[in-house]
GROMACS .gro file of N, CA and C in nm:
model
  477
    1UNK      N    1   1.524   5.175 -13.338
    1UNK     CA    2   1.465   5.048 -13.302
    1UNK      C    3   1.449   4.958 -13.424
    2UNK      N    4   1.394   5.017 -13.532
    2UNK     CA    5   1.375   4.938 -13.655
    2UNK      C    6   1.510   4.892 -13.709
    3UNK      N    7   1.612   4.975 -13.697
    3UNK     CA    8   1.745   4.937 -13.744
    3UNK      C    9   1.799   4.819 -13.664
    4UNK      N   10   1.777   4.819 -13.533
    4UNK     CA   11   1.822   4.709 -13.448
    4UNK      C   12   1.754   4.578 -13.488
    5UNK      N   13   1.625   4.586 -13.517
    5UNK     CA   14   1.551   4.467 -13.560
    5UNK      C   15   1.605   4.416 -13.693
    6UNK      N   16   1.631   4.508 -13.786
    6UNK     CA   17   1.686   4.469 -13.916
    6UNK      C   18   1.823   4.406 -13.902
    7UNK      N   19   1.907   4.464 -13.816
    7UNK     CA   20   2.041   4.407 -13.795
    7UNK      C   21   2.034   4.269 -13.732
    8UNK      N   22   1.946   4.253 -13.635
    8UNK     CA   23   1.929   4.122 -13.570
    8UNK      C   24   1.878   4.020 -13.671
    9UNK      N   25   1.778   4.058 -13.750
    9UNK     CA   26   1.725   3.966 -13.851
    9UNK      C   27   1.831   3.933 -13.954
   10UNK      N   28   1.909   4.033 -13.995
   10UNK     CA   29   2.017   4.009 -14.090
   10UNK      C   30   2.122   3.916 -14.035
   11UNK      N   31   2.156   3.932 -13.908
   11UNK     CA   32   2.254   3.843 -13.845
   11UNK      C   33   2.203   3.700 -13.838
   12UNK      N   34   2.074   3.686 -13.802
   12UNK     CA   35   2.014   3.552 -13.798
   12UNK      C   36   2.017   3.490 -13.937
   13UNK      N   37   1.982   3.569 -14.040
   13UNK     CA   38   1.980   3.516 -14.176
   13UNK      C   39   2.119   3.473 -14.219
   14UNK      N   40   2.223   3.552 -14.185
   14UNK     CA   41   2.360   3.515 -14.221
   14UNK      C   42   2.402   3.385 -14.154
   15UNK      N   43   2.370   3.371 -14.026
   15UNK     CA   44   2.404   3.247 -13.956
   15UNK      C   45   2.328   3.130 -14.017
   16UNK      N   46   2.199   3.150 -14.041
   16UNK     CA   47   2.119   3.044 -14.103
   16UNK      C   48   2.171   3.015 -14.244
   17UNK      N   49   2.208   3.122 -14.317
   17UNK     CA   50   2.258   3.107 -14.452
   17UNK      C   51   2.391   3.034 -14.458
   18UNK      N   52   2.468   3.042 -14.350
   18UNK     CA   53   2.595   2.970 -14.346
   18UNK      C   54   2.571   2.821 -14.335
   19UNK      N   55   2.449   2.781 -14.297
   19UNK     CA   56   2.413   2.641 -14.298
   19UNK      C   57   2.450   2.563 -14.175
   20UNK      N   58   2.471   2.627 -14.062
   20UNK     CA   59   2.508   2.554 -13.941
   20UNK      C   60   2.396   2.462 -13.899
   21UNK      N   61   2.433   2.345 -13.851
   21UNK     CA   62   2.335   2.247 -13.803
   21UNK      C   63   2.349   2.116 -13.877
   22UNK      N   64   2.277   2.018 -13.827
   22UNK     CA   65   2.283   1.885 -13.886
   22UNK      C   66   2.218   1.883 -14.024
   23UNK      N   67   2.277   1.807 -14.113
   23UNK     CA   68   2.217   1.788 -14.245
   23UNK      C   69   2.087   1.711 -14.228
   24UNK      N   70   1.986   1.742 -14.308
   24UNK     CA   71   1.859   1.670 -14.297
   24UNK      C   72   1.876   1.523 -14.334
   25UNK      N   73   1.806   1.438 -14.262
   25UNK     CA   74   1.808   1.296 -14.296
   25UNK      C   75   1.732   1.279 -14.427
   26UNK      N   76   1.804   1.237 -14.529
   26UNK     CA   77   1.748   1.227 -14.663
   26UNK      C   78   1.794   1.097 -14.726
   27UNK      N   79   1.704   1.032 -14.798
   27UNK     CA   80   1.740   0.914 -14.876
   27UNK      C   81   1.739   0.955 -15.022
   28UNK      N   82   1.852   0.936 -15.088
   28UNK     CA   83   1.867   0.973 -15.228
   28UNK      C   84   1.859   0.849 -15.316
   29UNK      N   85   1.794   0.862 -15.432
   29UNK     CA   86   1.791   0.755 -15.531
   29UNK      C   87   1.901   0.786 -15.632
   30UNK      N   88   1.998   0.694 -15.644
   30UNK     CA   89   2.112   0.714 -15.731
   30UNK      C   90   2.082   0.664 -15.873
   31UNK      N   91   2.171   0.699 -15.964
   31UNK     CA   92   2.152   0.663 -16.106
   31UNK      C   93   2.128   0.515 -16.128
   32UNK      N   94   2.197   0.431 -16.050
   32UNK     CA   95   2.183   0.286 -16.069
   32UNK      C   96   2.058   0.230 -16.001
   33UNK      N   97   1.975   0.316 -15.942
   33UNK     CA   98   1.853   0.271 -15.876
   33UNK      C   99   1.870   0.240 -15.729
   34UNK      N  100   1.994   0.236 -15.681
   34UNK     CA  101   2.017   0.211 -15.539
   34UNK      C  102   1.985   0.338 -15.460
   35UNK      N  103   1.979   0.325 -15.330
   35UNK     CA  104   1.952   0.440 -15.245
   35UNK      C  105   2.066   0.461 -15.148
   36UNK      N  106   2.078   0.584 -15.103
   36UNK     CA  107   2.180   0.616 -15.004
   36UNK      C  108   2.123   0.722 -14.911
   37UNK      N  109   2.140   0.699 -14.781
   37UNK     CA  110   2.092   0.792 -14.680
   37UNK      C  111   2.208   0.876 -14.629
   38UNK      N  112   2.177   0.997 -14.591
   38UNK     CA  113   2.280   1.087 -14.540
   38UNK      C  114   2.352   1.028 -14.418
   39UNK      N  115   2.289   0.939 -14.345
   39UNK     CA  116   2.354   0.879 -14.228
   39UNK      C  117   2.476   0.796 -14.269
   40UNK      N  118   2.482   0.751 -14.393
   40UNK     CA  119   2.596   0.672 -14.442
   40UNK      C  120   2.721   0.758 -14.460
   41UNK      N  121   2.705   0.890 -14.453
   41UNK     CA  122   2.818   0.980 -14.478
   41UNK      C  123   2.898   1.013 -14.354
   42UNK      N  124   2.854   0.967 -14.238
   42UNK     CA  125   2.926   0.998 -14.114
   42UNK      C  126   3.071   0.951 -14.128
   43UNK      N  127   3.161   1.035 -14.083
   43UNK     CA  128   3.304   1.003 -14.092
   43UNK      C  129   3.369   1.054 -14.220
   44UNK      N  130   3.289   1.113 -14.310
   44UNK     CA  131   3.341   1.168 -14.435
   44UNK      C  132   3.307   1.317 -14.443
   45UNK      N  133   3.386   1.389 -14.519
   45UNK     CA  134   3.352   1.525 -14.557
   45UNK      C  135   3.280   1.512 -14.690
   46UNK      N  136   3.159   1.568 -14.700
   46UNK     CA  137   3.076   1.546 -14.818
   46UNK      C  138   3.027   1.678 -14.876
   47UNK      N  139   3.036   1.687 -15.008
   47UNK     CA  140   2.982   1.799 -15.084
   47UNK      C  141   2.851   1.752 -15.147
   48UNK      N  142   2.742   1.822 -15.119
   48UNK     CA  143   2.612   1.791 -15.178
   48UNK      C  144   2.578   1.907 -15.270
   49UNK      N  145   2.569   1.878 -15.400
   49UNK     CA  146   2.551   1.980 -15.502
   49UNK      C  147   2.417   1.961 -15.571
   50UNK      N  148   2.324   2.056 -15.548
   50UNK     CA  149   2.196   2.056 -15.620
   50UNK      C  150   2.219   2.129 -15.752
   51UNK      N  151   2.186   2.062 -15.863
   51UNK     CA  152   2.221   2.113 -15.995
   51UNK      C  153   2.115   2.071 -16.096
   52UNK      N  154   2.131   2.120 -16.218
   52UNK     CA  155   2.043   2.081 -16.329
   52UNK      C  156   2.122   2.087 -16.459
   53UNK      N  157   2.088   2.001 -16.551
   53UNK     CA  158   2.157   2.001 -16.681
   53UNK      C  159   2.127   2.128 -16.759
   54UNK      N  160   2.015   2.195 -16.729
   54UNK     CA  161   1.979   2.319 -16.798
   54UNK      C  162   2.042   2.443 -16.735
   55UNK      N  163   2.115   2.426 -16.629
   55UNK     CA  164   2.176   2.538 -16.556
   55UNK      C  165   2.317   2.560 -16.609
   56UNK      N  166   2.339   2.674 -16.674
   56UNK     CA  167   2.470   2.700 -16.735
   56UNK      C  168   2.582   2.711 -16.631
   57UNK      N  169   2.552   2.770 -16.515
   57UNK     CA  170   2.653   2.778 -16.410
   57UNK      C  171   2.687   2.639 -16.357
   58UNK      N  172   2.586   2.554 -16.344
   58UNK     CA  173   2.608   2.416 -16.297
   58UNK      C  174   2.702   2.342 -16.392
   59UNK      N  175   2.673   2.353 -16.520
   59UNK     CA  176   2.753   2.284 -16.621
   59UNK      C  177   2.895   2.341 -16.622
   60UNK      N  178   2.907   2.474 -16.607
   60UNK     CA  179   3.038   2.538 -16.609
   60UNK      C  180   3.123   2.499 -16.488
   61UNK      N  181   3.061   2.480 -16.371
   61UNK     CA  182   3.137   2.447 -16.251
   61UNK      C  183   3.169   2.298 -16.239
   62UNK      N  184   3.099   2.214 -16.313
   62UNK     CA  185   3.114   2.069 -16.296
   62UNK      C  186   3.257   2.020 -16.313
   63UNK      N  187   3.335   2.068 -16.410
   63UNK     CA  188   3.475   2.020 -16.418
   63UNK      C  189   3.556   2.050 -16.290
   64UNK      N  190   3.526   2.161 -16.224
   64UNK     CA  191   3.596   2.195 -16.100
   64UNK      C  192   3.546   2.109 -15.984
   65UNK      N  193   3.419   2.071 -15.986
   65UNK     CA  194   3.368   1.980 -15.884
   65UNK      C  195   3.432   1.843 -15.902
   66UNK      N  196   3.446   1.799 -16.027
   66UNK     CA  197   3.514   1.673 -16.056
   66UNK      C  198   3.660   1.679 -16.008
   67UNK      N  199   3.729   1.788 -16.039
   67UNK     CA  200   3.870   1.802 -15.999
   67UNK      C  201   3.883   1.802 -15.846
   68UNK      N  202   3.789   1.866 -15.778
   68UNK     CA  203   3.790   1.868 -15.631
   68UNK      C  204   3.770   1.727 -15.577
   69UNK      N  205   3.676   1.656 -15.635
   69UNK     CA  206   3.651   1.517 -15.595
   69UNK      C  207   3.778   1.433 -15.616
   70UNK      N  208   3.838   1.445 -15.734
   70UNK     CA  209   3.958   1.367 -15.765
   70UNK      C  210   4.072   1.399 -15.669
   71UNK      N  211   4.084   1.525 -15.631
   71UNK     CA  212   4.193   1.568 -15.542
   71UNK      C  213   4.179   1.513 -15.400
   72UNK      N  214   4.056   1.507 -15.349
   72UNK     CA  215   4.036   1.475 -15.207
   72UNK      C  216   3.968   1.341 -15.178
   73UNK      N  217   3.921   1.273 -15.281
   73UNK     CA  218   3.844   1.150 -15.258
   73UNK      C  219   3.921   1.046 -15.178
   74UNK      N  220   4.047   1.030 -15.204
   74UNK     CA  221   4.127   0.931 -15.132
   74UNK      C  222   4.152   0.965 -14.987
   75UNK      N  223   4.110   1.084 -14.944
   75UNK     CA  224   4.134   1.129 -14.807
   75UNK      C  225   4.007   1.129 -14.721
   76UNK      N  226   3.899   1.071 -14.772
   76UNK     CA  227   3.775   1.067 -14.694
   76UNK      C  228   3.675   1.173 -14.735
   77UNK      N  229   3.682   1.217 -14.859
   77UNK     CA  230   3.592   1.319 -14.913
   77UNK      C  231   3.502   1.255 -15.018
   78UNK      N  232   3.378   1.296 -15.022
   78UNK     CA  233   3.286   1.243 -15.122
   78UNK      C  234   3.198   1.355 -15.177
   79UNK      N  235   3.136   1.328 -15.290
   79UNK     CA  236   3.049   1.424 -15.356
   79UNK      C  237   2.922   1.353 -15.400
   80UNK      N  238   2.809   1.421 -15.382
   80UNK     CA  239   2.682   1.372 -15.434
   80UNK      C  240   2.619   1.487 -15.511
   81UNK      N  241   2.595   1.464 -15.640
   81UNK     CA  242   2.530   1.564 -15.725
   81UNK      C  243   2.382   1.528 -15.733
   82UNK      N  244   2.296   1.617 -15.686
   82UNK     CA  245   2.152   1.591 -15.680
   82UNK      C  246   2.082   1.669 -15.791
   83UNK      N  247   2.030   1.596 -15.889
   83UNK     CA  248   1.960   1.660 -16.000
   83UNK      C  249   1.822   1.706 -15.955
   84UNK      N  250   1.786   1.826 -15.993
   84UNK     CA  251   1.659   1.886 -15.953
   84UNK      C  252   1.541   1.810 -16.014
   85UNK      N  253   1.425   1.824 -15.951
   85UNK     CA  254   1.306   1.748 -15.993
   85UNK      C  255   1.261   1.779 -16.135
   86UNK      N  256   1.290   1.899 -16.184
   86UNK     CA  257   1.246   1.936 -16.319
   86UNK      C  258   1.342   1.888 -16.428
   87UNK      N  259   1.454   1.830 -16.388
   87UNK     CA  260   1.554   1.784 -16.484
   87UNK      C  261   1.513   1.645 -16.534
   88UNK      N  262   1.491   1.627 -16.664
   88UNK     CA  263   1.451   1.495 -16.715
   88UNK      C  264   1.558   1.390 -16.684
   89UNK      N  265   1.517   1.278 -16.625
   89UNK     CA  266   1.615   1.174 -16.589
   89UNK      C  267   1.705   1.132 -16.705
   90UNK      N  268   1.651   1.126 -16.827
   90UNK     CA  269   1.735   1.086 -16.941
   90UNK      C  270   1.847   1.188 -16.966
   91UNK      N  271   1.822   1.315 -16.941
   91UNK     CA  272   1.925   1.419 -16.957
   91UNK      C  273   2.033   1.401 -16.851
   92UNK      N  274   1.990   1.370 -16.728
   92UNK     CA  275   2.085   1.352 -16.617
   92UNK      C  276   2.174   1.231 -16.645
   93UNK      N  277   2.114   1.121 -16.685
   93UNK     CA  278   2.192   1.000 -16.715
   93UNK      C  279   2.290   1.029 -16.829
   94UNK      N  280   2.244   1.092 -16.934
   94UNK     CA  281   2.330   1.123 -17.048
   94UNK      C  282   2.446   1.212 -17.005
   95UNK      N  283   2.416   1.315 -16.927
   95UNK     CA  284   2.521   1.407 -16.881
   95UNK      C  285   2.625   1.333 -16.796
   96UNK      N  286   2.576   1.254 -16.700
   96UNK     CA  287   2.667   1.181 -16.610
   96UNK      C  288   2.755   1.083 -16.688
   97UNK      N  289   2.699   1.017 -16.786
   97UNK     CA  290   2.775   0.919 -16.864
   97UNK      C  291   2.874   0.986 -16.959
   98UNK      N  292   2.829   1.087 -17.032
   98UNK     CA  293   2.918   1.150 -17.131
   98UNK      C  294   3.030   1.230 -17.063
   99UNK      N  295   3.005   1.284 -16.944
   99UNK     CA  296   3.108   1.359 -16.871
   99UNK      C  297   3.186   1.271 -16.775
  100UNK      N  298   3.145   1.143 -16.768
  100UNK     CA  299   3.211   1.046 -16.681
  100UNK      C  300   3.223   1.098 -16.537
  101UNK      N  301   3.109   1.140 -16.482
  101UNK     CA  302   3.110   1.190 -16.345
  101UNK      C  303   3.155   1.078 -16.252
  102UNK      N  304   3.261   1.103 -16.174
  102UNK     CA  305   3.320   0.996 -16.092
  102UNK      C  306   3.251   0.978 -15.957
  103UNK      N  307   3.157   1.063 -15.924
  103UNK     CA  308   3.092   1.059 -15.793
  103UNK      C  309   2.946   1.018 -15.809
  104UNK      N  310   2.878   1.006 -15.697
  104UNK     CA  311   2.738   0.966 -15.697
  104UNK      C  312   2.650   1.077 -15.755
  105UNK      N  313   2.553   1.036 -15.836
  105UNK     CA  314   2.456   1.129 -15.892
  105UNK      C  315   2.318   1.077 -15.850
  106UNK      N  316   2.238   1.166 -15.793
  106UNK     CA  317   2.106   1.128 -15.744
  106UNK      C  318   1.998   1.206 -15.819
  107UNK      N  319   1.880   1.144 -15.826
  107UNK     CA  320   1.761   1.210 -15.880
  107UNK      C  321   1.679   1.262 -15.763
  108UNK      N  322   1.621   1.378 -15.778
  108UNK     CA  323   1.525   1.429 -15.680
  108UNK      C  324   1.392   1.446 -15.753
  109UNK      N  325   1.338   1.334 -15.802
  109UNK     CA  326   1.218   1.338 -15.887
  109UNK      C  327   1.099   1.406 -15.822
  110UNK      N  328   1.085   1.392 -15.690
  110UNK     CA  329   0.968   1.447 -15.621
  110UNK      C  330   0.992   1.587 -15.568
  111UNK      N  331   1.116   1.629 -15.560
  111UNK     CA  332   1.149   1.758 -15.502
  111UNK      C  333   1.160   1.755 -15.351
  112UNK      N  334   1.143   1.637 -15.292
  112UNK     CA  335   1.148   1.625 -15.145
  112UNK      C  336   1.286   1.657 -15.089
  113UNK      N  337   1.391   1.615 -15.160
  113UNK     CA  338   1.526   1.643 -15.109
  113UNK      C  339   1.553   1.793 -15.111
  114UNK      N  340   1.521   1.860 -15.220
  114UNK     CA  341   1.542   2.005 -15.229
  114UNK      C  342   1.465   2.076 -15.119
  115UNK      N  343   1.344   2.032 -15.090
  115UNK     CA  344   1.264   2.091 -14.984
  115UNK      C  345   1.329   2.068 -14.848
  116UNK      N  346   1.375   1.946 -14.823
  116UNK     CA  347   1.437   1.913 -14.694
  116UNK      C  348   1.565   1.991 -14.670
  117UNK      N  349   1.636   2.023 -14.777
  117UNK     CA  350   1.764   2.093 -14.764
  117UNK      C  351   1.747   2.245 -14.771
  118UNK      N  352   1.635   2.294 -14.729
  118UNK     CA  353   1.615   2.438 -14.720
  118UNK      C  354   1.536   2.496 -14.835
  119UNK      N  355   1.453   2.412 -14.897
  119UNK     CA  356   1.371   2.455 -15.011
  119UNK      C  357   1.459   2.513 -15.122
  120UNK      N  358   1.554   2.433 -15.166
  120UNK     CA  359   1.647   2.473 -15.272
  120UNK      C  360   1.568   2.499 -15.399
  121UNK      N  361   1.585   2.619 -15.454
  121UNK     CA  362   1.521   2.654 -15.580
  121UNK      C  363   1.621   2.704 -15.682
  122UNK      N  364   1.730   2.763 -15.632
  122UNK     CA  365   1.832   2.817 -15.721
  122UNK      C  366   1.943   2.714 -15.740
  123UNK      N  367   1.988   2.699 -15.863
  123UNK     CA  368   2.100   2.609 -15.889
  123UNK      C  369   2.214   2.689 -15.950
  124UNK      N  370   2.335   2.649 -15.917
  124UNK     CA  371   2.369   2.545 -15.821
  124UNK      C  372   2.359   2.595 -15.677
  125UNK      N  373   2.315   2.507 -15.590
  125UNK     CA  374   2.323   2.528 -15.445
  125UNK      C  375   2.400   2.410 -15.390
  126UNK      N  376   2.505   2.441 -15.315
  126UNK     CA  377   2.599   2.339 -15.271
  126UNK      C  378   2.619   2.348 -15.121
  127UNK      N  379   2.622   2.233 -15.056
  127UNK     CA  380   2.643   2.224 -14.912
  127UNK      C  381   2.769   2.143 -14.886
  128UNK      N  382   2.846   2.186 -14.786
  128UNK     CA  383   2.963   2.111 -14.742
  128UNK      C  384   2.936   2.061 -14.602
  129UNK      N  385   2.950   1.930 -14.582
  129UNK     CA  386   2.924   1.866 -14.453
  129UNK      C  387   3.055   1.820 -14.391
  130UNK      N  388   3.063   1.832 -14.259
  130UNK     CA  389   3.179   1.781 -14.188
  130UNK      C  390   3.160   1.632 -14.158
  131UNK      N  391   3.256   1.574 -14.089
  131UNK     CA  392   3.253   1.430 -14.062
  131UNK      C  393   3.140   1.390 -13.966
  132UNK      N  394   3.083   1.486 -13.896
  132UNK     CA  395   2.973   1.458 -13.803
  132UNK      C  396   2.836   1.474 -13.872
  133UNK      N  397   2.838   1.505 -14.000
  133UNK     CA  398   2.713   1.520 -14.073
  133UNK      C  399   2.648   1.656 -14.055
  134UNK      N  400   2.727   1.754 -14.016
  134UNK     CA  401   2.676   1.890 -13.997
  134UNK      C  402   2.711   1.976 -14.118
  135UNK      N  403   2.618   2.061 -14.156
  135UNK     CA  404   2.644   2.154 -14.266
  135UNK      C  405   2.732   2.266 -14.214
  136UNK      N  406   2.847   2.284 -14.276
  136UNK     CA  407   2.937   2.391 -14.232
  136UNK      C  408   2.941   2.508 -14.331
  137UNK      N  409   2.893   2.486 -14.452
  137UNK     CA  410   2.895   2.593 -14.551
  137UNK      C  411   2.789   2.566 -14.656
  138UNK      N  412   2.726   2.675 -14.701
  138UNK     CA  413   2.631   2.667 -14.812
  138UNK      C  414   2.673   2.770 -14.916
  139UNK      N  415   2.677   2.727 -15.039
  139UNK     CA  416   2.709   2.816 -15.150
  139UNK      C  417   2.587   2.821 -15.242
  140UNK      N  418   2.544   2.940 -15.277
  140UNK     CA  419   2.443   2.957 -15.380
  140UNK      C  420   2.516   3.022 -15.496
  141UNK      N  421   2.521   2.951 -15.608
  141UNK     CA  422   2.606   2.992 -15.718
  141UNK      C  423   2.737   2.913 -15.710
  142UNK      N  424   2.827   2.945 -15.800
  142UNK     CA  425   2.954   2.872 -15.804
  142UNK      C  426   3.039   2.908 -15.683
  143UNK      N  427   3.093   2.807 -15.614
  143UNK     CA  428   3.179   2.835 -15.499
  143UNK      C  429   3.310   2.901 -15.540
  144UNK      N  430   3.372   2.968 -15.445
  144UNK     CA  431   3.510   3.011 -15.459
  144UNK      C  432   3.590   2.884 -15.431
  145UNK      N  433   3.645   2.822 -15.535
  145UNK     CA  434   3.706   2.691 -15.520
  145UNK      C  435   3.832   2.693 -15.434
  146UNK      N  436   3.907   2.802 -15.434
  146UNK     CA  437   4.025   2.811 -15.346
  146UNK      C  438   3.979   2.807 -15.200
  147UNK      N  439   3.875   2.882 -15.168
  147UNK     CA  440   3.820   2.881 -15.032
  147UNK      C  441   3.763   2.744 -14.999
  148UNK      N  442   3.690   2.685 -15.093
  148UNK     CA  443   3.632   2.552 -15.072
  148UNK      C  444   3.741   2.450 -15.042
  149UNK      N  445   3.849   2.453 -15.118
  149UNK     CA  446   3.959   2.357 -15.096
  149UNK      C  447   4.022   2.377 -14.958
  150UNK      N  448   4.042   2.501 -14.916
  150UNK     CA  449   4.096   2.527 -14.782
  150UNK      C  450   4.004   2.470 -14.675
  151UNK      N  451   3.874   2.491 -14.692
  151UNK     CA  452   3.778   2.441 -14.595
  151UNK      C  453   3.774   2.288 -14.594
  152UNK      N  454   3.778   2.225 -14.710
  152UNK     CA  455   3.780   2.078 -14.718
  152UNK      C  456   3.903   2.026 -14.644
  153UNK      N  457   4.020   2.085 -14.669
  153UNK     CA  458   4.143   2.041 -14.603
  153UNK      C  459   4.133   2.055 -14.452
  154UNK      N  460   4.074   2.165 -14.407
  154UNK     CA  461   4.055   2.187 -14.263
  154UNK      C  462   3.964   2.081 -14.205
  155UNK      N  463   3.853   2.051 -14.273
  155UNK     CA  464   3.758   1.953 -14.224
  155UNK      C  465   3.816   1.811 -14.228
  156UNK      N  466   3.892   1.780 -14.330
  156UNK     CA  467   3.955   1.647 -14.339
  156UNK      C  468   4.055   1.625 -14.226
  157UNK      N  469   4.120   1.734 -14.182
  157UNK     CA  470   4.221   1.724 -14.076
  157UNK      C  471   4.157   1.703 -13.937
  158UNK      N  472   4.029   1.734 -13.925
  158UNK     CA  473   3.961   1.718 -13.795
  158UNK      C  474   3.931   1.573 -13.769
  159UNK      N  475   3.931   1.541 -13.639
  159UNK     CA  476   3.902   1.402 -13.598
  159UNK      C  477   3.756   1.368 -13.616
   0.00000   0.00000   0.00000
């Protein structure tokens, strides 16, 4: 009986961990001070990456996130990098400028966005959204970029 309960709970956790469901309605403050709401992403495949300048894995994966953005941006794909609340804004601005990040970078100064997206505490945590604004995949740690690219291509091909 206890094993059945554990298996059921594990299955629920895996489904929940896969991130199925609508992305939370969130308004992000971007580097230039403008705001963007998740509702503006409808019709696009979007990667939302929670990261920090102090996170070595985040910094290591960033060139591949840039390459992914460059590869698919012209096809209806977008990326938003959300800096964690503990990351000093001056560090985020410096990083984005010196690395010439080509996509939107947002501050989560209050931690509200991380909380809304499943109480994100570990970085990097990355979500992939389909054109309907639903989360189809969640990665904790660096994604398998070959798998990510296959999934992006599949989602871009959908109506």
